[in-house]
Amino acid sequence: MARVLHDVFVFTTTLVLRIRVLGYWSLVYGYCALCAAAALLKLGWNLILRPSTTFRWGIRETPPACLSDTSLGTHCYVRIKESGLRFHYVAAGERGKPLMLFLHGFPEFWFSWRHQLREFKSEFRVVAVDMRGYGESDLPSSTESYHFDYLVTDVKDIVEYLGYNRCYLVGHDWGGTIAWLFAIHYPEMVNKLIVLNCPHPSVFTDYALRHPSQLLKSSYFFFFQLPRFPELMLSINDFKALKGLFTSRSTGIGRKGRWLTAEDMEAYLYAFSQPGALTGALNYYRNVFSSFPLSQNDVKSPVLLLWGERDAFLEQEMAEACRVYIRNHFRLNIISGASHWLQQDQPDIVNTLIWTFLKEGEGHKTHRN
């Protein structure tokens, strides 16, 4: 009798789990279909209004001068033996000074940290990396290559290649997610953690599942699951949608901050017009539902979380909720009028807040040797 009850229990539990999994993926791909239908309607409307320009785009052959600005640092490359991937990074400041490592988000590359490279090179060895799939770093073609374990290991390998065993880690958007996870898995390698407009992974997961408003704001996660179509929609009309992320009234930079100059915008278009560039960036999203971390682990490093009040992609309530997962000093600064693109939108305020945080408590001078 006990055996029968045990078998019934196992069968019921397995069935419930499979139904939940089926329901989860039905929701994911059902939402994908809705997003695709909306994008197709938008594409059709563009074809009616601007048939001659809708499918106009092309590779930018010549990089703009701002990408070779020597005041930002030196362009370097490293091939990691374990993964076999080559990474591109821009470095400034004296070797031997404490390492400050910058991780960018989507759709960005090392250039998004230009204001911080200039600011912190006086007292740090500052390094802004093109993460795998971006810029001049290698672009693995399979979505499995963008699993979180690989992305976190990339950071560890780069820090060690640079000759350090600790760093001050700064991440924005996707780079913020990787920074959170790196601080969780390698706490001994993080002096201080600075995250811009990105909640702790557990906070994002819990909040999104309970708040339809955040699921709506994150609808692009579902749209990006589709093969090839998102690349098309981001690139048509000479990358109009990509430009809009940085310049539109709802999502863009510049309401109270700094506008992107024409040359700044051209730098982004140059980077993402290269063969495979959009696919590499979108593969972060295409792997997210199968590998998004649900870790409840806490962060032991001191944490500064900076948040743009006008972030169009993330609910502000998630910022305060991150406090639950911090086991050290936690400082949260919400910057009035700032957009999601915080380090480019309000660089002066961001840099000042980072300096203040660095000088608090143990401060960076404690670790200079």
Tab-separated table of C-alpha atoms in Angstrom:
chain	number	residue	atom	x	y	z
A	1	MET	CA	0.000	0.000	0.000
A	2	ALA	CA	2.803	2.406	0.924
A	3	ARG	CA	4.465	1.645	-2.416
A	4	VAL	CA	1.267	2.458	-4.301
A	5	LEU	CA	0.838	5.740	-2.423
A	6	HIS	CA	4.457	6.614	-3.128
A	7	ASP	CA	4.013	5.925	-6.854
A	8	VAL	CA	0.824	7.995	-6.949
A	9	PHE	CA	2.581	10.857	-5.189
A	10	VAL	CA	5.561	10.761	-7.587
A	11	PHE	CA	3.271	10.575	-10.623
A	12	THR	CA	1.133	13.484	-9.414
A	13	THR	CA	4.162	15.622	-8.580
A	14	THR	CA	5.775	14.897	-11.956
A	15	LEU	CA	2.538	15.662	-13.790
A	16	VAL	CA	2.093	18.980	-11.978
A	17	LEU	CA	5.692	19.980	-12.745
A	18	ARG	CA	5.288	19.104	-16.414
A	19	ILE	CA	2.048	21.075	-16.627
A	20	ARG	CA	3.772	24.062	-15.028
A	21	VAL	CA	6.684	23.795	-17.459
A	22	LEU	CA	4.301	23.470	-20.392
A	23	GLY	CA	2.307	26.445	-19.170
A	24	TYR	CA	5.480	28.501	-18.708
A	25	TRP	CA	6.773	27.864	-22.228
A	26	SER	CA	3.289	28.306	-23.700
A	27	LEU	CA	3.210	31.743	-22.091
A	28	VAL	CA	6.687	32.588	-23.377
A	29	TYR	CA	6.057	31.585	-26.973
A	30	GLY	CA	2.487	32.821	-26.982
A	31	TYR	CA	3.762	36.238	-26.008
A	32	CYS	CA	6.473	35.889	-28.677
A	33	ALA	CA	3.733	35.352	-31.258
A	34	LEU	CA	1.848	38.450	-30.087
A	35	CYS	CA	5.007	40.565	-30.242
A	36	ALA	CA	5.812	39.223	-33.699
A	37	ALA	CA	2.307	40.043	-34.941
A	38	ALA	CA	2.620	43.597	-33.623
A	39	ALA	CA	6.033	43.982	-35.280
A	40	LEU	CA	4.679	42.671	-38.588
A	41	LEU	CA	1.853	45.209	-38.491
A	42	LYS	CA	4.389	47.951	-37.842
A	43	LEU	CA	6.547	46.716	-40.705
A	44	GLY	CA	3.560	46.666	-43.054
A	45	TRP	CA	2.625	50.196	-42.052
A	46	ASN	CA	6.184	51.392	-42.744
A	47	LEU	CA	6.072	49.752	-46.168
A	48	ILE	CA	2.866	51.626	-46.989
A	49	LEU	CA	4.191	55.007	-45.815
A	50	ARG	CA	7.874	54.739	-46.838
A	51	PRO	CA	8.301	51.869	-49.305
A	52	SER	CA	11.591	53.178	-50.698
A	53	THR	CA	13.372	53.572	-47.347
A	54	THR	CA	12.005	50.787	-45.154
A	55	PHE	CA	14.611	48.226	-46.172
A	56	ARG	CA	17.522	50.638	-46.355
A	57	TRP	CA	20.498	49.798	-44.176
A	58	GLY	CA	24.119	48.935	-44.655
A	59	ILE	CA	27.441	48.204	-43.033
A	60	ARG	CA	29.338	51.270	-41.896
A	61	GLU	CA	32.767	50.829	-43.436
A	62	THR	CA	34.668	53.552	-41.588
A	63	PRO	CA	34.604	53.967	-37.796
A	64	PRO	CA	33.960	57.514	-36.549
A	65	ALA	CA	36.914	59.397	-35.080
A	66	CYS	CA	35.521	59.234	-31.523
A	67	LEU	CA	36.262	55.495	-31.380
A	68	SER	CA	39.984	56.169	-31.717
A	69	ASP	CA	40.085	59.104	-29.292
A	70	THR	CA	43.337	58.610	-27.359
A	71	SER	CA	41.948	60.382	-24.290
A	72	LEU	CA	39.711	57.351	-23.725
A	73	GLY	CA	42.564	54.877	-23.570
A	74	THR	CA	44.377	52.226	-25.581
A	75	HIS	CA	42.656	49.498	-27.604
A	76	CYS	CA	43.823	46.038	-26.535
A	77	TYR	CA	42.943	42.409	-27.197
A	78	VAL	CA	43.183	39.208	-25.186
A	79	ARG	CA	42.480	35.619	-26.182
A	80	ILE	CA	41.280	33.514	-23.270
A	81	LYS	CA	42.727	29.999	-23.401
A	82	GLU	CA	39.808	28.281	-21.661
A	83	SER	CA	37.064	29.602	-23.961
A	84	GLY	CA	39.233	30.300	-27.001
A	85	LEU	CA	37.471	33.652	-27.443
A	86	ARG	CA	39.214	36.917	-28.210
A	87	PHE	CA	38.062	39.954	-26.241
A	88	HIS	CA	38.551	43.602	-27.099
A	89	TYR	CA	38.888	46.220	-24.380
A	90	VAL	CA	39.939	49.827	-23.930
A	91	ALA	CA	42.266	50.562	-21.024
A	92	ALA	CA	43.591	53.754	-19.453
A	93	GLY	CA	45.403	54.738	-16.262
A	94	GLU	CA	48.658	53.427	-14.911
A	95	ARG	CA	49.271	49.711	-14.693
A	96	GLY	CA	49.478	48.593	-11.085
A	97	LYS	CA	46.803	50.948	-9.864
A	98	PRO	CA	43.575	49.303	-8.613
A	99	LEU	CA	41.504	47.803	-11.408
A	100	MET	CA	38.100	49.292	-12.224
A	101	LEU	CA	36.324	47.054	-14.731
A	102	PHE	CA	33.296	48.251	-16.716
A	103	LEU	CA	30.635	45.909	-18.186
A	104	HIS	CA	28.176	47.410	-20.683
A	105	GLY	CA	24.576	46.540	-21.452
A	106	PHE	CA	22.327	46.139	-24.522
A	107	PRO	CA	22.600	47.574	-27.125
A	108	GLU	CA	25.940	49.103	-26.159
A	109	PHE	CA	29.657	48.357	-26.249
A	110	TRP	CA	32.778	49.698	-24.508
A	111	PHE	CA	32.072	53.223	-25.810
A	112	SER	CA	29.143	53.682	-23.406
A	113	TRP	CA	31.722	54.140	-20.606
A	114	ARG	CA	33.647	56.973	-22.322
A	115	HIS	CA	32.789	59.527	-19.618
A	116	GLN	CA	33.905	57.173	-16.854
A	117	LEU	CA	37.143	56.152	-18.602
A	118	ARG	CA	38.226	59.788	-18.648
A	119	GLU	CA	37.074	60.427	-15.079
A	120	PHE	CA	38.597	57.530	-13.143
A	121	LYS	CA	41.861	56.910	-14.991
A	122	SER	CA	43.656	59.311	-12.647
A	123	GLU	CA	43.497	56.866	-9.728
A	124	PHE	CA	42.574	53.532	-11.308
A	125	ARG	CA	43.528	51.212	-14.099
A	126	VAL	CA	40.209	51.563	-15.945
A	127	VAL	CA	39.153	48.878	-18.422
A	128	ALA	CA	35.958	48.859	-20.508
A	129	VAL	CA	35.338	45.484	-22.154
A	130	ASP	CA	33.397	44.533	-25.238
A	131	MET	CA	31.533	41.562	-23.788
A	132	ARG	CA	31.266	38.380	-25.834
A	133	GLY	CA	28.997	38.939	-28.810
A	134	TYR	CA	29.657	42.690	-28.905
A	135	GLY	CA	31.924	45.138	-30.697
A	136	GLU	CA	35.334	43.790	-31.623
A	137	SER	CA	35.127	40.816	-29.262
A	138	ASP	CA	34.331	37.403	-30.730
A	139	LEU	CA	30.702	36.645	-31.557
A	140	PRO	CA	29.836	32.985	-30.849
A	141	SER	CA	26.973	31.925	-33.096
A	142	SER	CA	25.105	29.494	-30.808
A	143	THR	CA	22.720	30.786	-28.161
A	144	GLU	CA	24.129	28.225	-25.697
A	145	SER	CA	27.410	30.168	-25.756
A	146	TYR	CA	25.663	32.991	-23.869
A	147	HIS	CA	24.795	30.979	-20.779
A	148	PHE	CA	25.300	32.963	-17.584
A	149	ASP	CA	28.040	30.618	-16.391
A	150	TYR	CA	30.142	31.485	-19.448
A	151	LEU	CA	29.496	35.214	-19.143
A	152	VAL	CA	30.551	35.242	-15.483
A	153	THR	CA	33.637	33.154	-16.236
A	154	ASP	CA	34.603	35.650	-18.955
A	155	VAL	CA	34.862	38.361	-16.307
A	156	LYS	CA	36.994	36.188	-14.036
A	157	ASP	CA	39.338	35.264	-16.887
A	158	ILE	CA	39.736	38.881	-17.998
A	159	VAL	CA	40.483	40.125	-14.468
A	160	GLU	CA	43.146	37.460	-14.037
A	161	TYR	CA	44.626	38.095	-17.483
A	162	LEU	CA	44.999	41.756	-16.583
A	163	GLY	CA	47.153	40.665	-13.636
A	164	TYR	CA	44.679	41.270	-10.818
A	165	ASN	CA	42.889	39.111	-8.286
A	166	ARG	CA	40.430	41.840	-7.219
A	167	CYS	CA	38.621	44.701	-8.902
A	168	TYR	CA	36.082	47.453	-8.516
A	169	LEU	CA	33.295	46.158	-10.729
A	170	VAL	CA	30.875	48.473	-12.546
A	171	GLY	CA	27.982	47.164	-14.644
A	172	HIS	CA	24.999	48.605	-16.473
A	173	ASP	CA	21.891	46.782	-17.762
A	174	TRP	CA	23.035	43.292	-18.914
A	175	GLY	CA	26.496	44.137	-17.637
A	176	GLY	CA	24.826	44.834	-14.292
A	177	THR	CA	23.284	41.346	-14.226
A	178	ILE	CA	26.685	39.791	-14.912
A	179	ALA	CA	28.255	42.040	-12.259
A	180	TRP	CA	25.693	40.916	-9.631
A	181	LEU	CA	26.346	37.264	-10.451
A	182	PHE	CA	30.116	37.714	-10.461
A	183	ALA	CA	29.958	39.309	-6.995
A	184	ILE	CA	27.836	36.366	-5.786
A	185	HIS	CA	30.087	33.642	-7.175
A	186	TYR	CA	33.479	35.331	-6.681
A	187	PRO	CA	33.041	37.619	-3.656
A	188	GLU	CA	36.768	37.533	-2.923
A	189	MET	CA	37.437	39.190	-6.312
A	190	VAL	CA	35.168	42.231	-5.809
A	191	ASN	CA	36.304	45.153	-3.667
A	192	LYS	CA	33.141	47.124	-4.335
A	193	LEU	CA	30.215	46.595	-6.679
A	194	ILE	CA	28.613	49.454	-8.614
A	195	VAL	CA	25.469	48.690	-10.634
A	196	LEU	CA	23.489	51.059	-12.840
A	197	ASN	CA	19.832	50.459	-13.676
A	198	CYS	CA	19.820	46.727	-13.092
A	199	PRO	CA	18.233	44.937	-10.116
A	200	HIS	CA	19.588	41.864	-8.384
A	201	PRO	CA	18.578	38.871	-10.595
A	202	SER	CA	16.309	37.391	-7.910
A	203	VAL	CA	14.546	40.722	-7.466
A	204	PHE	CA	13.891	41.016	-11.182
A	205	THR	CA	12.515	37.467	-11.424
A	206	ASP	CA	10.246	37.762	-8.390
A	207	TYR	CA	8.989	41.228	-9.298
A	208	ALA	CA	8.328	40.481	-12.973
A	209	LEU	CA	6.293	37.376	-12.147
A	210	ARG	CA	4.102	39.329	-9.718
A	211	HIS	CA	3.690	42.619	-11.577
A	212	PRO	CA	2.134	42.682	-15.069
A	213	SER	CA	3.451	46.234	-15.528
A	214	GLN	CA	7.041	44.941	-15.494
A	215	LEU	CA	6.167	42.028	-17.778
A	216	LEU	CA	4.736	44.565	-20.212
A	217	LYS	CA	7.893	46.679	-20.004
A	218	SER	CA	9.924	43.509	-20.605
A	219	SER	CA	7.888	42.394	-23.625
A	220	TYR	CA	10.936	42.814	-25.840
A	221	PHE	CA	12.437	39.777	-24.026
A	222	PHE	CA	9.786	37.673	-25.729
A	223	PHE	CA	10.074	39.359	-29.111
A	224	PHE	CA	13.835	38.804	-29.145
A	225	GLN	CA	13.314	35.015	-28.874
A	226	LEU	CA	12.362	34.933	-32.537
A	227	PRO	CA	15.103	34.050	-35.038
A	228	ARG	CA	16.307	36.762	-37.472
A	229	PHE	CA	13.150	38.863	-37.323
A	230	PRO	CA	14.328	41.106	-34.427
A	231	GLU	CA	17.569	41.806	-36.334
A	232	LEU	CA	15.474	42.916	-39.292
A	233	MET	CA	13.249	45.180	-37.208
A	234	LEU	CA	16.222	46.825	-35.476
A	235	SER	CA	18.070	47.488	-38.718
A	236	ILE	CA	15.402	48.584	-41.223
A	237	ASN	CA	15.033	52.261	-42.053
A	238	ASP	CA	18.756	52.716	-41.478
A	239	PHE	CA	18.580	51.329	-37.927
A	240	LYS	CA	15.712	53.619	-36.945
A	241	ALA	CA	14.558	51.405	-34.042
A	242	LEU	CA	18.087	51.161	-32.690
A	243	LYS	CA	18.469	54.932	-32.850
A	244	GLY	CA	15.123	55.320	-31.131
A	245	LEU	CA	16.275	53.412	-28.058
A	246	PHE	CA	18.778	56.204	-27.384
A	247	THR	CA	16.894	59.213	-28.755
A	248	SER	CA	13.120	58.767	-28.444
A	249	ARG	CA	11.076	60.697	-25.894
A	250	SER	CA	10.014	57.541	-24.062
A	251	THR	CA	13.315	55.649	-23.816
A	252	GLY	CA	16.076	58.002	-24.877
A	253	ILE	CA	18.775	60.230	-23.453
A	254	GLY	CA	18.602	63.944	-23.112
A	255	ARG	CA	15.471	65.227	-21.384
A	256	LYS	CA	17.599	66.678	-18.585
A	257	GLY	CA	20.933	65.157	-19.439
A	258	ARG	CA	23.349	65.101	-22.319
A	259	TRP	CA	22.203	64.348	-25.831
A	260	LEU	CA	24.169	61.868	-27.869
A	261	THR	CA	26.087	63.791	-30.505
A	262	ALA	CA	25.773	62.780	-34.146
A	263	GLU	CA	29.232	61.231	-33.907
A	264	ASP	CA	28.281	59.305	-30.750
A	265	MET	CA	25.242	57.897	-32.532
A	266	GLU	CA	27.346	56.995	-35.545
A	267	ALA	CA	29.672	55.036	-33.239
A	268	TYR	CA	26.750	52.829	-32.195
A	269	LEU	CA	25.552	52.419	-35.775
A	270	TYR	CA	29.066	51.486	-36.877
A	271	ALA	CA	29.333	48.830	-34.147
A	272	PHE	CA	25.913	47.249	-34.744
A	273	SER	CA	25.987	47.408	-38.529
A	274	GLN	CA	28.883	44.944	-38.639
A	275	PRO	CA	28.086	41.364	-39.750
A	276	GLY	CA	26.593	39.318	-36.899
A	277	ALA	CA	26.702	42.182	-34.388
A	278	LEU	CA	22.970	42.361	-33.717
A	279	THR	CA	22.686	38.574	-33.499
A	280	GLY	CA	25.476	38.358	-30.921
A	281	ALA	CA	23.796	40.989	-28.758
A	282	LEU	CA	20.338	39.438	-29.081
A	283	ASN	CA	21.638	35.986	-28.152
A	284	TYR	CA	21.836	37.168	-24.532
A	285	TYR	CA	18.031	37.313	-24.602
A	286	ARG	CA	17.615	34.101	-26.593
A	287	ASN	CA	19.275	32.107	-23.848
A	288	VAL	CA	17.645	33.920	-20.951
A	289	PHE	CA	14.608	31.717	-20.279
A	290	SER	CA	16.658	28.552	-20.079
A	291	SER	CA	19.500	29.964	-18.004
A	292	PHE	CA	18.213	32.993	-16.088
A	293	PRO	CA	19.571	32.650	-12.547
A	294	LEU	CA	17.149	32.069	-9.719
A	295	SER	CA	19.914	32.152	-7.127
A	296	GLN	CA	18.975	33.456	-3.719
A	297	ASN	CA	22.616	34.011	-2.821
A	298	ASP	CA	23.502	37.283	-1.175
A	299	VAL	CA	26.143	39.794	-2.165
A	300	LYS	CA	28.922	40.244	0.382
A	301	SER	CA	30.632	43.259	-1.223
A	302	PRO	CA	29.641	46.869	-0.524
A	303	VAL	CA	27.127	47.873	-3.208
A	304	LEU	CA	26.221	51.154	-4.876
A	305	LEU	CA	23.049	50.988	-6.973
A	306	LEU	CA	22.363	53.964	-9.230
A	307	TRP	CA	18.947	54.265	-10.857
A	308	GLY	CA	17.564	56.625	-13.467
A	309	GLU	CA	14.149	57.855	-12.341
A	310	ARG	CA	12.915	57.909	-15.947
A	311	ASP	CA	13.919	54.340	-16.804
A	312	ALA	CA	11.417	53.139	-19.406
A	313	PHE	CA	12.377	49.464	-19.085
A	314	LEU	CA	12.443	48.774	-15.335
A	315	GLU	CA	10.101	49.583	-12.459
A	316	GLN	CA	11.767	51.755	-9.830
A	317	GLU	CA	10.383	49.668	-6.950
A	318	MET	CA	12.887	46.935	-7.778
A	319	ALA	CA	15.796	49.166	-6.801
A	320	GLU	CA	14.860	49.347	-3.119
A	321	ALA	CA	14.017	45.627	-3.038
A	322	CYS	CA	17.672	44.794	-3.779
A	323	ARG	CA	18.553	45.721	-0.196
A	324	VAL	CA	17.318	42.293	0.961
A	325	TYR	CA	20.186	40.550	-0.843
A	326	ILE	CA	23.044	42.774	0.337
A	327	ARG	CA	25.043	41.628	3.380
A	328	ASN	CA	27.278	44.688	3.458
A	329	HIS	CA	27.006	48.432	3.052
A	330	PHE	CA	24.292	49.329	0.504
A	331	ARG	CA	23.770	52.740	-1.004
A	332	LEU	CA	20.920	53.507	-3.414
A	333	ASN	CA	20.775	56.761	-5.377
A	334	ILE	CA	17.823	57.495	-7.661
A	335	ILE	CA	18.746	60.272	-10.089
A	336	SER	CA	15.889	62.600	-10.932
A	337	GLY	CA	15.035	62.937	-14.620
A	338	ALA	CA	17.665	60.433	-15.709
A	339	SER	CA	16.957	57.729	-18.264
A	340	HIS	CA	17.986	54.080	-18.432
A	341	TRP	CA	21.260	55.107	-20.116
A	342	LEU	CA	22.464	56.612	-16.871
A	343	GLN	CA	26.242	56.813	-17.331
A	344	GLN	CA	25.783	58.639	-20.643
A	345	ASP	CA	22.733	60.673	-19.662
A	346	GLN	CA	24.059	62.132	-16.375
A	347	PRO	CA	27.807	61.395	-16.363
A	348	ASP	CA	28.770	64.193	-13.973
A	349	ILE	CA	26.278	63.118	-11.308
A	350	VAL	CA	27.093	59.434	-11.813
A	351	ASN	CA	30.831	60.058	-11.517
A	352	THR	CA	30.403	62.146	-8.367
A	353	LEU	CA	28.278	59.471	-6.696
A	354	ILE	CA	30.791	56.780	-7.615
A	355	TRP	CA	33.669	58.826	-6.163
A	356	THR	CA	31.722	59.309	-2.928
A	357	PHE	CA	31.032	55.584	-2.674
A	358	LEU	CA	34.647	54.650	-3.404
A	359	LYS	CA	35.898	56.872	-0.585
A	360	GLU	CA	33.433	55.489	1.952
A	361	GLY	CA	34.505	52.901	4.488
A	362	GLU	CA	37.498	50.963	3.283
A	363	GLY	CA	37.815	53.199	0.213
A	364	HIS	CA	39.949	52.405	-2.799
A	365	LYS	CA	43.183	53.649	-1.213
A	366	THR	CA	43.131	50.742	1.229
A	367	HIS	CA	43.531	48.355	-1.701
A	368	ARG	CA	46.125	50.180	-3.773
A	369	ASN	CA	48.885	47.806	-2.756
